[in-house]
Amino acid sequence: MKKDDCIFCKIAAGEIPSQCIYEDGLFKVILDLGPATKGHSLIIPKDHYEDLFEIPEETAAQAMVLAKRLSARLMEKLHADGLNLVQNNKETAGQTVKHFHLHMIPRYKDDMQNILWKPGEVTQDELALIKETITG
Ligand code: 5GP
Ligand code: ZN
């Protein structure tokens, strides 16, 4: 299941070069070309799924297990102080490559990256309403 004009399908197939830090039958894990920090890596399934809504549950679960394993390796080898897992879906949420991928972003004290969000404000009534909308 590949998509002809997809850059990550081409990277996964080895048609476009990349710095690969891990590969198995299902995934290729590469260093990001525009890294947020040193060691910023992308877990890419070899089959084409546009986003979280398309990827099969089993593959998503396997990606998370791989993220757990490789994150520990990044932390250790790069002497990182923390690590963010980031996964963007749809343009509004910052997705620029329409092939599911999971970012592993090692964090370093004083790395000056701003990957977290600005907390908003909400009332208890609003929270209750949102809960009803989601669960109702
Ligand atoms: P998104 O914004 O879709 O969540 O993340 C896409 C990521 O892919 C970005 O961090 C970007 O730097 C990275 N990227 C885009 N094109 C290439 C490429 O050709 N090679 C590599 N290694 N990374 C890429
Ligand atoms: Zn693809």
mmCIF file of N, CA and C and ligand atoms in Angstrom:
data_model
loop_
_atom_site.group_PDB
_atom_site.id
_atom_site.type_symbol
_atom_site.label_atom_id
_atom_site.label_comp_id
_atom_site.label_asym_id
_atom_site.label_seq_id
_atom_site.Cartn_x
_atom_site.Cartn_y
_atom_site.Cartn_z
ATOM 1 N N MET A 1 0.837 -1.199 0.000
ATOM 2 C CA MET A 1 0.000 0.000 0.000
ATOM 3 C C MET A 1 0.877 1.255 0.000
ATOM 4 N N LYS A 2 1.258 1.685 -1.189
ATOM 5 C CA LYS A 2 2.087 2.897 -1.300
ATOM 6 C C LYS A 2 1.303 3.947 -2.080
ATOM 7 N N LYS A 3 1.673 5.202 -1.882
ATOM 8 C CA LYS A 3 1.043 6.278 -2.655
ATOM 9 C C LYS A 3 2.144 6.900 -3.517
ATOM 10 N N ASP A 4 1.869 7.016 -4.809
ATOM 11 C CA ASP A 4 2.898 7.388 -5.783
ATOM 12 C C ASP A 4 3.604 8.711 -5.476
ATOM 13 N N ASP A 5 2.837 9.714 -5.096
ATOM 14 C CA ASP A 5 3.428 11.048 -4.934
ATOM 15 C C ASP A 5 3.775 11.360 -3.475
ATOM 16 N N CYS A 6 3.917 10.321 -2.654
ATOM 17 C CA CYS A 6 4.141 10.545 -1.213
ATOM 18 C C CYS A 6 5.619 10.440 -0.864
ATOM 19 N N ILE A 7 6.158 11.503 -0.281
ATOM 20 C CA ILE A 7 7.593 11.555 0.029
ATOM 21 C C ILE A 7 7.977 10.516 1.087
ATOM 22 N N PHE A 8 7.108 10.264 2.065
ATOM 23 C CA PHE A 8 7.461 9.287 3.099
ATOM 24 C C PHE A 8 7.338 7.850 2.571
ATOM 25 N N CYS A 9 6.450 7.603 1.616
ATOM 26 C CA CYS A 9 6.434 6.291 0.962
ATOM 27 C C CYS A 9 7.762 6.066 0.249
ATOM 28 N N LYS A 10 8.256 7.119 -0.403
ATOM 29 C CA LYS A 10 9.526 7.000 -1.140
ATOM 30 C C LYS A 10 10.695 6.812 -0.174
ATOM 31 N N ILE A 11 10.682 7.532 0.933
ATOM 32 C CA ILE A 11 11.736 7.365 1.943
ATOM 33 C C ILE A 11 11.677 5.952 2.528
ATOM 34 N N ALA A 12 10.466 5.487 2.842
ATOM 35 C CA ALA A 12 10.298 4.152 3.437
ATOM 36 C C ALA A 12 10.789 3.071 2.481
ATOM 37 N N ALA A 13 10.623 3.311 1.188
ATOM 38 C CA ALA A 13 11.031 2.322 0.183
ATOM 39 C C ALA A 13 12.509 2.472 -0.196
ATOM 40 N N GLY A 14 13.183 3.482 0.364
ATOM 41 C CA GLY A 14 14.595 3.698 0.056
ATOM 42 C C GLY A 14 14.822 4.407 -1.271
ATOM 43 N N GLU A 15 13.766 4.939 -1.855
ATOM 44 C CA GLU A 15 13.899 5.643 -3.140
ATOM 45 C C GLU A 15 14.420 7.058 -2.950
ATOM 46 N N ILE A 16 14.211 7.608 -1.763
ATOM 47 C CA ILE A 16 14.790 8.901 -1.378
ATOM 48 C C ILE A 16 15.652 8.625 -0.160
ATOM 49 N N PRO A 17 16.920 9.116 -0.184
ATOM 50 C CA PRO A 17 17.821 8.793 0.928
ATOM 51 C C PRO A 17 17.403 9.447 2.245
ATOM 52 N N SER A 18 17.755 8.771 3.329
ATOM 53 C CA SER A 18 17.486 9.321 4.660
ATOM 54 C C SER A 18 18.490 8.710 5.617
ATOM 55 N N GLN A 19 18.629 9.330 6.783
ATOM 56 C CA GLN A 19 19.455 8.754 7.850
ATOM 57 C C GLN A 19 18.537 7.891 8.695
ATOM 58 N N CYS A 20 18.664 6.575 8.485
ATOM 59 C CA CYS A 20 17.761 5.617 9.119
ATOM 60 C C CYS A 20 18.386 5.110 10.424
ATOM 61 N N ILE A 21 17.657 5.228 11.534
ATOM 62 C CA ILE A 21 18.200 4.748 12.818
ATOM 63 C C ILE A 21 17.583 3.417 13.236
ATOM 64 N N TYR A 22 16.544 2.992 12.529
ATOM 65 C CA TYR A 22 15.921 1.687 12.833
ATOM 66 C C TYR A 22 15.022 1.302 11.664
ATOM 67 N N GLU A 23 14.974 0.011 11.374
ATOM 68 C CA GLU A 23 14.077 -0.463 10.318
ATOM 69 C C GLU A 23 13.651 -1.893 10.620
ATOM 70 N N ASP A 24 12.392 -2.187 10.390
ATOM 71 C CA ASP A 24 11.924 -3.574 10.415
ATOM 72 C C ASP A 24 10.916 -3.732 9.288
ATOM 73 N N GLY A 25 10.169 -4.808 9.288
ATOM 74 C CA GLY A 25 9.244 -5.055 8.188
ATOM 75 C C GLY A 25 8.124 -4.038 8.090
ATOM 76 N N LEU A 26 7.797 -3.418 9.206
ATOM 77 C CA LEU A 26 6.639 -2.509 9.254
ATOM 78 C C LEU A 26 6.987 -1.029 9.266
ATOM 79 N N PHE A 27 8.156 -0.710 9.836
ATOM 80 C CA PHE A 27 8.485 0.702 10.074
ATOM 81 C C PHE A 27 9.889 1.057 9.608
ATOM 82 N N LYS A 28 10.047 2.325 9.257
ATOM 83 C CA LYS A 28 11.360 2.905 9.085
ATOM 84 C C LYS A 28 11.417 4.116 10.014
ATOM 85 N N VAL A 29 12.525 4.271 10.718
ATOM 86 C CA VAL A 29 12.672 5.396 11.640
ATOM 87 C C VAL A 29 13.869 6.214 11.182
ATOM 88 N N ILE A 30 13.608 7.496 10.894
ATOM 89 C CA ILE A 30 14.643 8.336 10.280
ATOM 90 C C ILE A 30 14.848 9.614 11.089
ATOM 91 N N LEU A 31 16.017 10.231 10.870
ATOM 92 C CA LEU A 31 16.263 11.541 11.465
ATOM 93 C C LEU A 31 15.532 12.598 10.653
ATOM 94 N N ASP A 32 14.856 13.503 11.356
ATOM 95 C CA ASP A 32 14.115 14.589 10.702
ATOM 96 C C ASP A 32 15.106 15.556 10.045
ATOM 97 N N LEU A 33 14.734 16.006 8.837
ATOM 98 C CA LEU A 33 15.590 16.910 8.061
ATOM 99 C C LEU A 33 15.502 18.353 8.569
ATOM 100 N N GLY A 34 14.492 18.651 9.330
ATOM 101 C CA GLY A 34 14.355 19.994 9.929
ATOM 102 C C GLY A 34 14.175 19.848 11.419
ATOM 103 N N PRO A 35 15.198 19.348 12.103
ATOM 104 C CA PRO A 35 15.017 18.906 13.502
ATOM 105 C C PRO A 35 14.717 20.039 14.474
ATOM 106 N N ALA A 36 13.778 19.759 15.378
ATOM 107 C CA ALA A 36 13.514 20.686 16.485
ATOM 108 C C ALA A 36 14.693 20.672 17.445
ATOM 109 N N THR A 37 15.277 19.506 17.626
ATOM 110 C CA THR A 37 16.442 19.351 18.508
ATOM 111 C C THR A 37 17.322 18.234 17.935
ATOM 112 N N LYS A 38 18.496 18.079 18.515
ATOM 113 C CA LYS A 38 19.412 17.013 18.102
ATOM 114 C C LYS A 38 18.773 15.642 18.346
ATOM 115 N N GLY A 39 18.685 14.844 17.288
ATOM 116 C CA GLY A 39 18.128 13.495 17.415
ATOM 117 C C GLY A 39 16.647 13.396 17.105
ATOM 118 N N HIS A 40 16.011 14.507 16.738
ATOM 119 C CA HIS A 40 14.584 14.506 16.367
ATOM 120 C C HIS A 40 14.370 13.449 15.274
ATOM 121 N N SER A 41 13.523 12.480 15.581
ATOM 122 C CA SER A 41 13.348 11.324 14.692
ATOM 123 C C SER A 41 11.872 11.116 14.373
ATOM 124 N N LEU A 42 11.635 10.413 13.269
ATOM 125 C CA LEU A 42 10.269 10.151 12.813
ATOM 126 C C LEU A 42 10.056 8.656 12.645
ATOM 127 N N ILE A 43 9.030 8.123 13.292
ATOM 128 C CA ILE A 43 8.628 6.731 13.090
ATOM 129 C C ILE A 43 7.612 6.722 11.953
ATOM 130 N N ILE A 44 7.974 6.041 10.866
ATOM 131 C CA ILE A 44 7.146 6.055 9.652
ATOM 132 C C ILE A 44 6.725 4.630 9.297
ATOM 133 N N PRO A 45 5.430 4.344 9.273
ATOM 134 C CA PRO A 45 5.010 3.016 8.798
ATOM 135 C C PRO A 45 5.321 2.881 7.309
ATOM 136 N N LYS A 46 5.706 1.697 6.885
ATOM 137 C CA LYS A 46 6.070 1.508 5.474
ATOM 138 C C LYS A 46 4.854 1.570 4.562
ATOM 139 N N ASP A 47 3.711 1.181 5.074
ATOM 140 C CA ASP A 47 2.483 1.316 4.286
ATOM 141 C C ASP A 47 1.935 2.732 4.434
ATOM 142 N N HIS A 48 1.223 3.176 3.420
ATOM 143 C CA HIS A 48 0.706 4.541 3.430
ATOM 144 C C HIS A 48 -0.630 4.637 4.169
ATOM 145 N N TYR A 49 -0.608 5.378 5.273
ATOM 146 C CA TYR A 49 -1.844 5.780 5.955
ATOM 147 C C TYR A 49 -1.729 7.280 6.145
ATOM 148 N N GLU A 50 -2.762 7.996 5.769
ATOM 149 C CA GLU A 50 -2.641 9.449 5.795
ATOM 150 C C GLU A 50 -2.427 10.004 7.206
ATOM 151 N N ASP A 51 -3.155 9.458 8.159
ATOM 152 C CA ASP A 51 -3.073 10.026 9.511
ATOM 153 C C ASP A 51 -3.600 9.023 10.531
ATOM 154 N N LEU A 52 -3.772 9.507 11.767
ATOM 155 C CA LEU A 52 -4.219 8.651 12.873
ATOM 156 C C LEU A 52 -5.576 8.010 12.593
ATOM 157 N N PHE A 53 -6.373 8.690 11.788
ATOM 158 C CA PHE A 53 -7.725 8.195 11.530
ATOM 159 C C PHE A 53 -7.730 7.064 10.500
ATOM 160 N N GLU A 54 -6.645 6.935 9.770
ATOM 161 C CA GLU A 54 -6.552 5.879 8.748
ATOM 162 C C GLU A 54 -5.716 4.685 9.195
ATOM 163 N N ILE A 55 -4.768 4.910 10.094
ATOM 164 C CA ILE A 55 -3.845 3.828 10.459
ATOM 165 C C ILE A 55 -4.608 2.760 11.259
ATOM 166 N N PRO A 56 -4.388 1.481 10.960
ATOM 167 C CA PRO A 56 -5.057 0.432 11.732
ATOM 168 C C PRO A 56 -4.628 0.479 13.205
ATOM 169 N N GLU A 57 -5.540 0.087 14.070
ATOM 170 C CA GLU A 57 -5.245 0.132 15.507
ATOM 171 C C GLU A 57 -3.993 -0.659 15.853
ATOM 172 N N GLU A 58 -3.839 -1.821 15.235
ATOM 173 C CA GLU A 58 -2.697 -2.678 15.574
ATOM 174 C C GLU A 58 -1.375 -1.999 15.193
ATOM 175 N N THR A 59 -1.353 -1.353 14.030
ATOM 176 C CA THR A 59 -0.130 -0.666 13.587
ATOM 177 C C THR A 59 0.163 0.526 14.497
ATOM 178 N N ALA A 60 -0.887 1.230 14.895
ATOM 179 C CA ALA A 60 -0.707 2.362 15.809
ATOM 180 C C ALA A 60 -0.120 1.879 17.142
ATOM 181 N N ALA A 61 -0.610 0.753 17.607
ATOM 182 C CA ALA A 61 -0.106 0.200 18.866
ATOM 183 C C ALA A 61 1.366 -0.192 18.724
ATOM 184 N N GLN A 62 1.698 -0.793 17.581
ATOM 185 C CA GLN A 62 3.098 -1.188 17.357
ATOM 186 C C GLN A 62 4.008 0.039 17.267
ATOM 187 N N ALA A 63 3.501 1.113 16.672
ATOM 188 C CA ALA A 63 4.291 2.349 16.579
ATOM 189 C C ALA A 63 4.592 2.883 17.982
ATOM 190 N N MET A 64 3.626 2.783 18.874
ATOM 191 C CA MET A 64 3.833 3.294 20.226
ATOM 192 C C MET A 64 4.836 2.436 21.005
ATOM 193 N N VAL A 65 4.773 1.135 20.803
ATOM 194 C CA VAL A 65 5.750 0.256 21.457
ATOM 195 C C VAL A 65 7.161 0.586 20.962
ATOM 196 N N LEU A 66 7.268 0.809 19.650
ATOM 197 C CA LEU A 66 8.567 1.172 19.070
ATOM 198 C C LEU A 66 9.038 2.516 19.622
ATOM 199 N N ALA A 67 8.112 3.460 19.748
ATOM 200 C CA ALA A 67 8.455 4.782 20.291
ATOM 201 C C ALA A 67 8.994 4.655 21.710
ATOM 202 N N LYS A 68 8.383 3.797 22.485
ATOM 203 C CA LYS A 68 8.854 3.610 23.866
ATOM 204 C C LYS A 68 10.296 3.100 23.877
ATOM 205 N N ARG A 69 10.535 2.109 23.029
ATOM 206 C CA ARG A 69 11.855 1.488 22.993
ATOM 207 C C ARG A 69 12.920 2.477 22.477
ATOM 208 N N LEU A 70 12.630 3.119 21.339
ATOM 209 C CA LEU A 70 13.620 4.000 20.728
ATOM 210 C C LEU A 70 13.808 5.298 21.510
ATOM 211 N N SER A 71 12.761 5.740 22.177
ATOM 212 C CA SER A 71 12.887 6.960 22.997
ATOM 213 C C SER A 71 13.910 6.741 24.101
ATOM 214 N N ALA A 72 13.873 5.577 24.697
ATOM 215 C CA ALA A 72 14.834 5.266 25.759
ATOM 216 C C ALA A 72 16.254 5.280 25.195
ATOM 217 N N ARG A 73 16.391 4.774 23.980
ATOM 218 C CA ARG A 73 17.710 4.750 23.338
ATOM 219 C C ARG A 73 18.191 6.173 23.029
ATOM 220 N N LEU A 74 17.307 7.007 22.515
ATOM 221 C CA LEU A 74 17.674 8.401 22.220
ATOM 222 C C LEU A 74 18.094 9.119 23.500
ATOM 223 N N MET A 75 17.312 8.925 24.544
ATOM 224 C CA MET A 75 17.636 9.562 25.825
ATOM 225 C C MET A 75 19.034 9.170 26.292
ATOM 226 N N GLU A 76 19.295 7.879 26.202
ATOM 227 C CA GLU A 76 20.573 7.377 26.717
ATOM 228 C C GLU A 76 21.752 7.814 25.847
ATOM 229 N N LYS A 77 21.630 7.563 24.537
ATOM 230 C CA LYS A 77 22.770 7.813 23.646
ATOM 231 C C LYS A 77 23.077 9.290 23.462
ATOM 232 N N LEU A 78 22.022 10.117 23.500
ATOM 233 C CA LEU A 78 22.222 11.547 23.258
ATOM 234 C C LEU A 78 22.257 12.358 24.556
ATOM 235 N N HIS A 79 22.175 11.650 25.671
ATOM 236 C CA HIS A 79 22.190 12.321 26.982
ATOM 237 C C HIS A 79 21.131 13.414 27.052
ATOM 238 N N ALA A 80 19.935 13.084 26.576
ATOM 239 C CA ALA A 80 18.836 14.047 26.611
ATOM 240 C C ALA A 80 18.264 14.129 28.026
ATOM 241 N N ASP A 81 17.591 15.246 28.299
ATOM 242 C CA ASP A 81 17.004 15.457 29.626
ATOM 243 C C ASP A 81 15.512 15.159 29.656
ATOM 244 N N GLY A 82 14.916 14.993 28.460
ATOM 245 C CA GLY A 82 13.484 14.707 28.356
ATOM 246 C C GLY A 82 13.166 14.359 26.921
ATOM 247 N N LEU A 83 11.920 14.101 26.631
ATOM 248 C CA LEU A 83 11.558 13.735 25.254
ATOM 249 C C LEU A 83 10.062 13.951 25.044
ATOM 250 N N ASN A 84 9.717 14.589 23.949
ATOM 251 C CA ASN A 84 8.314 14.738 23.559
ATOM 252 C C ASN A 84 7.977 13.780 22.431
ATOM 253 N N LEU A 85 6.834 13.100 22.562
ATOM 254 C CA LEU A 85 6.228 12.401 21.427
ATOM 255 C C LEU A 85 5.180 13.335 20.862
ATOM 256 N N VAL A 86 5.239 13.558 19.557
ATOM 257 C CA VAL A 86 4.281 14.469 18.910
ATOM 258 C C VAL A 86 3.739 13.786 17.670
ATOM 259 N N GLN A 87 2.447 13.933 17.459
ATOM 260 C CA GLN A 87 1.850 13.290 16.283
ATOM 261 C C GLN A 87 0.741 14.208 15.769
ATOM 262 N N ASN A 88 0.976 14.828 14.619
ATOM 263 C CA ASN A 88 0.063 15.835 14.075
ATOM 264 C C ASN A 88 -0.886 15.226 13.046
ATOM 265 N N ASN A 89 -2.156 15.636 13.106
ATOM 266 C CA ASN A 89 -3.163 15.149 12.161
ATOM 267 C C ASN A 89 -3.935 16.319 11.570
ATOM 268 N N LYS A 90 -3.925 16.403 10.255
ATOM 269 C CA LYS A 90 -4.590 17.466 9.481
ATOM 270 C C LYS A 90 -3.792 18.777 9.578
ATOM 271 N N GLU A 91 -3.956 19.594 8.537
ATOM 272 C CA GLU A 91 -3.190 20.847 8.432
ATOM 273 C C GLU A 91 -3.371 21.751 9.639
ATOM 274 N N THR A 92 -4.604 21.825 10.136
ATOM 275 C CA THR A 92 -4.900 22.713 11.263
ATOM 276 C C THR A 92 -4.054 22.350 12.481
ATOM 277 N N ALA A 93 -3.734 21.071 12.605
ATOM 278 C CA ALA A 93 -2.929 20.610 13.740
ATOM 279 C C ALA A 93 -1.440 20.561 13.391
ATOM 280 N N GLY A 94 -1.065 21.106 12.237
ATOM 281 C CA GLY A 94 0.352 21.203 11.898
ATOM 282 C C GLY A 94 0.904 20.087 11.045
ATOM 283 N N GLN A 95 0.029 19.201 10.551
ATOM 284 C CA GLN A 95 0.547 18.112 9.710
ATOM 285 C C GLN A 95 0.920 18.665 8.336
ATOM 286 N N THR A 96 2.171 18.458 7.953
ATOM 287 C CA THR A 96 2.624 18.935 6.639
ATOM 288 C C THR A 96 2.861 17.780 5.674
ATOM 289 N N VAL A 97 3.181 16.600 6.191
ATOM 290 C CA VAL A 97 3.366 15.418 5.334
ATOM 291 C C VAL A 97 2.200 14.471 5.593
ATOM 292 N N LYS A 98 1.431 14.192 4.551
ATOM 293 C CA LYS A 98 0.176 13.437 4.700
ATOM 294 C C LYS A 98 0.407 11.930 4.652
ATOM 295 N N HIS A 99 1.320 11.480 5.483
ATOM 296 C CA HIS A 99 1.622 10.058 5.680
ATOM 297 C C HIS A 99 1.908 9.949 7.173
ATOM 298 N N PHE A 100 1.113 9.168 7.882
ATOM 299 C CA PHE A 100 1.235 9.085 9.342
ATOM 300 C C PHE A 100 2.705 9.007 9.781
ATOM 301 N N HIS A 101 3.045 9.781 10.781
ATOM 302 C CA HIS A 101 4.379 9.668 11.381
ATOM 303 C C HIS A 101 4.301 10.139 12.821
ATOM 304 N N LEU A 102 5.177 9.576 13.622
ATOM 305 C CA LEU A 102 5.250 9.888 15.044
ATOM 306 C C LEU A 102 6.617 10.510 15.315
ATOM 307 N N HIS A 103 6.582 11.759 15.801
ATOM 308 C CA HIS A 103 7.831 12.459 16.112
ATOM 309 C C HIS A 103 8.351 12.018 17.477
ATOM 310 N N MET A 104 9.644 11.762 17.554
ATOM 311 C CA MET A 104 10.326 11.617 18.847
ATOM 312 C C MET A 104 11.307 12.786 18.933
ATOM 313 N N ILE A 105 11.078 13.657 19.903
ATOM 314 C CA ILE A 105 11.887 14.882 19.998
ATOM 315 C C ILE A 105 12.611 14.905 21.338
ATOM 316 N N PRO A 106 13.894 14.542 21.315
ATOM 317 C CA PRO A 106 14.658 14.609 22.567
ATOM 318 C C PRO A 106 14.726 16.061 23.032
ATOM 319 N N ARG A 107 14.682 16.247 24.331
ATOM 320 C CA ARG A 107 14.747 17.603 24.880
ATOM 321 C C ARG A 107 15.968 17.757 25.768
ATOM 322 N N TYR A 108 16.535 18.961 25.699
ATOM 323 C CA TYR A 108 17.740 19.271 26.442
ATOM 324 C C TYR A 108 17.478 20.525 27.268
ATOM 325 N N LYS A 109 18.023 20.542 28.458
ATOM 326 C CA LYS A 109 17.891 21.756 29.284
ATOM 327 C C LYS A 109 18.349 22.949 28.450
ATOM 328 N N ASP A 110 17.547 24.002 28.460
ATOM 329 C CA ASP A 110 17.878 25.231 27.734
ATOM 330 C C ASP A 110 17.919 25.048 26.219
ATOM 331 N N ASP A 111 17.151 24.075 25.677
ATOM 332 C CA ASP A 111 17.156 23.927 24.208
ATOM 333 C C ASP A 111 16.304 24.998 23.521
ATOM 334 N N MET A 112 15.576 25.773 24.314
ATOM 335 C CA MET A 112 14.815 26.926 23.802
ATOM 336 C C MET A 112 13.694 26.539 22.835
ATOM 337 N N GLN A 113 13.350 25.276 22.760
ATOM 338 C CA GLN A 113 12.223 24.877 21.910
ATOM 339 C C GLN A 113 10.926 25.119 22.656
ATOM 340 N N ASN A 114 9.866 25.338 21.911
ATOM 341 C CA ASN A 114 8.580 25.637 22.542
ATOM 342 C C ASN A 114 7.540 24.677 21.980
ATOM 343 N N ILE A 115 7.557 23.453 22.483
ATOM 344 C CA ILE A 115 6.694 22.410 21.925
ATOM 345 C C ILE A 115 5.388 22.309 22.725
ATOM 346 N N LEU A 116 5.357 22.912 23.897
ATOM 347 C CA LEU A 116 4.148 22.855 24.713
ATOM 348 C C LEU A 116 3.192 23.990 24.339
ATOM 349 N N TRP A 117 1.969 23.950 24.872
ATOM 350 C CA TRP A 117 0.959 24.937 24.514
ATOM 351 C C TRP A 117 0.763 25.946 25.634
ATOM 352 N N LYS A 118 0.100 27.069 25.260
ATOM 353 C CA LYS A 118 -0.244 28.086 26.239
ATOM 354 C C LYS A 118 -1.560 27.672 26.898
ATOM 355 N N PRO A 119 -1.593 27.429 28.201
ATOM 356 C CA PRO A 119 -2.838 26.977 28.838
ATOM 357 C C PRO A 119 -3.942 28.013 28.691
ATOM 358 N N GLY A 120 -5.146 27.549 28.370
ATOM 359 C CA GLY A 120 -6.298 28.436 28.289
ATOM 360 C C GLY A 120 -7.058 28.441 29.604
ATOM 361 N N GLU A 121 -8.289 28.960 29.560
ATOM 362 C CA GLU A 121 -9.129 28.978 30.763
ATOM 363 C C GLU A 121 -10.487 28.386 30.437
ATOM 364 N N VAL A 122 -11.098 27.700 31.407
ATOM 365 C CA VAL A 122 -12.396 27.080 31.184
ATOM 366 C C VAL A 122 -13.129 26.995 32.526
ATOM 367 N N THR A 123 -14.455 27.116 32.473
ATOM 368 C CA THR A 123 -15.234 26.974 33.714
ATOM 369 C C THR A 123 -15.640 25.516 33.891
ATOM 370 N N GLN A 124 -16.086 25.188 35.112
ATOM 371 C CA GLN A 124 -16.556 23.818 35.368
ATOM 372 C C GLN A 124 -17.782 23.514 34.508
ATOM 373 N N ASP A 125 -18.656 24.514 34.312
ATOM 374 C CA ASP A 125 -19.849 24.313 33.469
ATOM 375 C C ASP A 125 -19.446 23.982 32.024
ATOM 376 N N GLU A 126 -18.482 24.715 31.534
ATOM 377 C CA GLU A 126 -18.018 24.459 30.160
ATOM 378 C C GLU A 126 -17.413 23.062 30.044
ATOM 379 N N LEU A 127 -16.634 22.681 31.052
ATOM 380 C CA LEU A 127 -16.042 21.329 31.032
ATOM 381 C C LEU A 127 -17.137 20.270 31.016
ATOM 382 N N ALA A 128 -18.175 20.479 31.827
ATOM 383 C CA ALA A 128 -19.280 19.501 31.907
ATOM 384 C C ALA A 128 -19.985 19.388 30.561
ATOM 385 N N LEU A 129 -20.147 20.519 29.878
ATOM 386 C CA LEU A 129 -20.813 20.540 28.580
ATOM 387 C C LEU A 129 -19.971 19.810 27.519
ATOM 388 N N ILE A 130 -18.688 20.057 27.574
ATOM 389 C CA ILE A 130 -17.781 19.402 26.612
ATOM 390 C C ILE A 130 -17.791 17.896 26.843
ATOM 391 N N LYS A 131 -17.771 17.519 28.130
ATOM 392 C CA LYS A 131 -17.828 16.095 28.464
ATOM 393 C C LYS A 131 -19.090 15.460 27.898
ATOM 394 N N GLU A 132 -20.221 16.142 28.035
ATOM 395 C CA GLU A 132 -21.484 15.606 27.513
ATOM 396 C C GLU A 132 -21.429 15.458 25.994
ATOM 397 N N THR A 133 -20.820 16.452 25.343
ATOM 398 C CA THR A 133 -20.715 16.416 23.878
ATOM 399 C C THR A 133 -19.889 15.216 23.428
ATOM 400 N N ILE A 134 -18.808 14.947 24.161
ATOM 401 C CA ILE A 134 -17.904 13.851 23.755
ATOM 402 C C ILE A 134 -18.493 12.483 24.094
ATOM 403 N N THR A 135 -19.075 12.385 25.260
ATOM 404 C CA THR A 135 -19.504 11.064 25.723
ATOM 405 C C THR A 135 -20.977 10.775 25.424
ATOM 406 N N GLY A 136 -21.755 11.825 25.113
ATOM 407 C CA GLY A 136 -23.209 11.671 24.937
ATOM 408 C C GLY A 136 -23.598 11.010 23.618
HETATM 409 P P1 5GP B 1 4.533 17.147 10.322
HETATM 410 O O1 5GP B 1 4.568 18.659 10.328
HETATM 411 O O2 5GP B 1 3.787 16.624 9.119
HETATM 412 O O3 5GP B 1 4.055 16.569 11.605
HETATM 413 O O4 5GP B 1 6.039 16.701 10.226
HETATM 414 C C1 5GP B 1 6.712 16.495 9.040
HETATM 415 C C2 5GP B 1 8.183 16.414 9.386
HETATM 416 O O5 5GP B 1 8.853 15.785 8.300
HETATM 417 C C3 5GP B 1 8.846 17.772 9.607
HETATM 418 O O6 5GP B 1 9.438 17.768 10.903
HETATM 419 C C4 5GP B 1 9.889 17.855 8.498
HETATM 420 O O7 5GP B 1 11.076 18.473 8.923
HETATM 421 C C5 5GP B 1 10.110 16.399 8.123
HETATM 422 N N1 5GP B 1 10.468 16.163 6.740
HETATM 423 C C6 5GP B 1 9.822 16.654 5.645
HETATM 424 N N2 5GP B 1 10.408 16.196 4.512
HETATM 425 C C7 5GP B 1 11.432 15.395 4.905
HETATM 426 C C8 5GP B 1 12.413 14.644 4.189
HETATM 427 O O8 5GP B 1 12.468 14.609 2.957
HETATM 428 N N3 5GP B 1 13.307 13.927 4.931
HETATM 429 C C9 5GP B 1 13.277 13.944 6.309
HETATM 430 N N4 5GP B 1 14.204 13.196 6.934
HETATM 431 N N5 5GP B 1 12.378 14.650 7.003
HETATM 432 C C10 5GP B 1 11.468 15.377 6.329
HETATM 433 ZN ZN ZN B 2 2.941 7.614 1.978
#
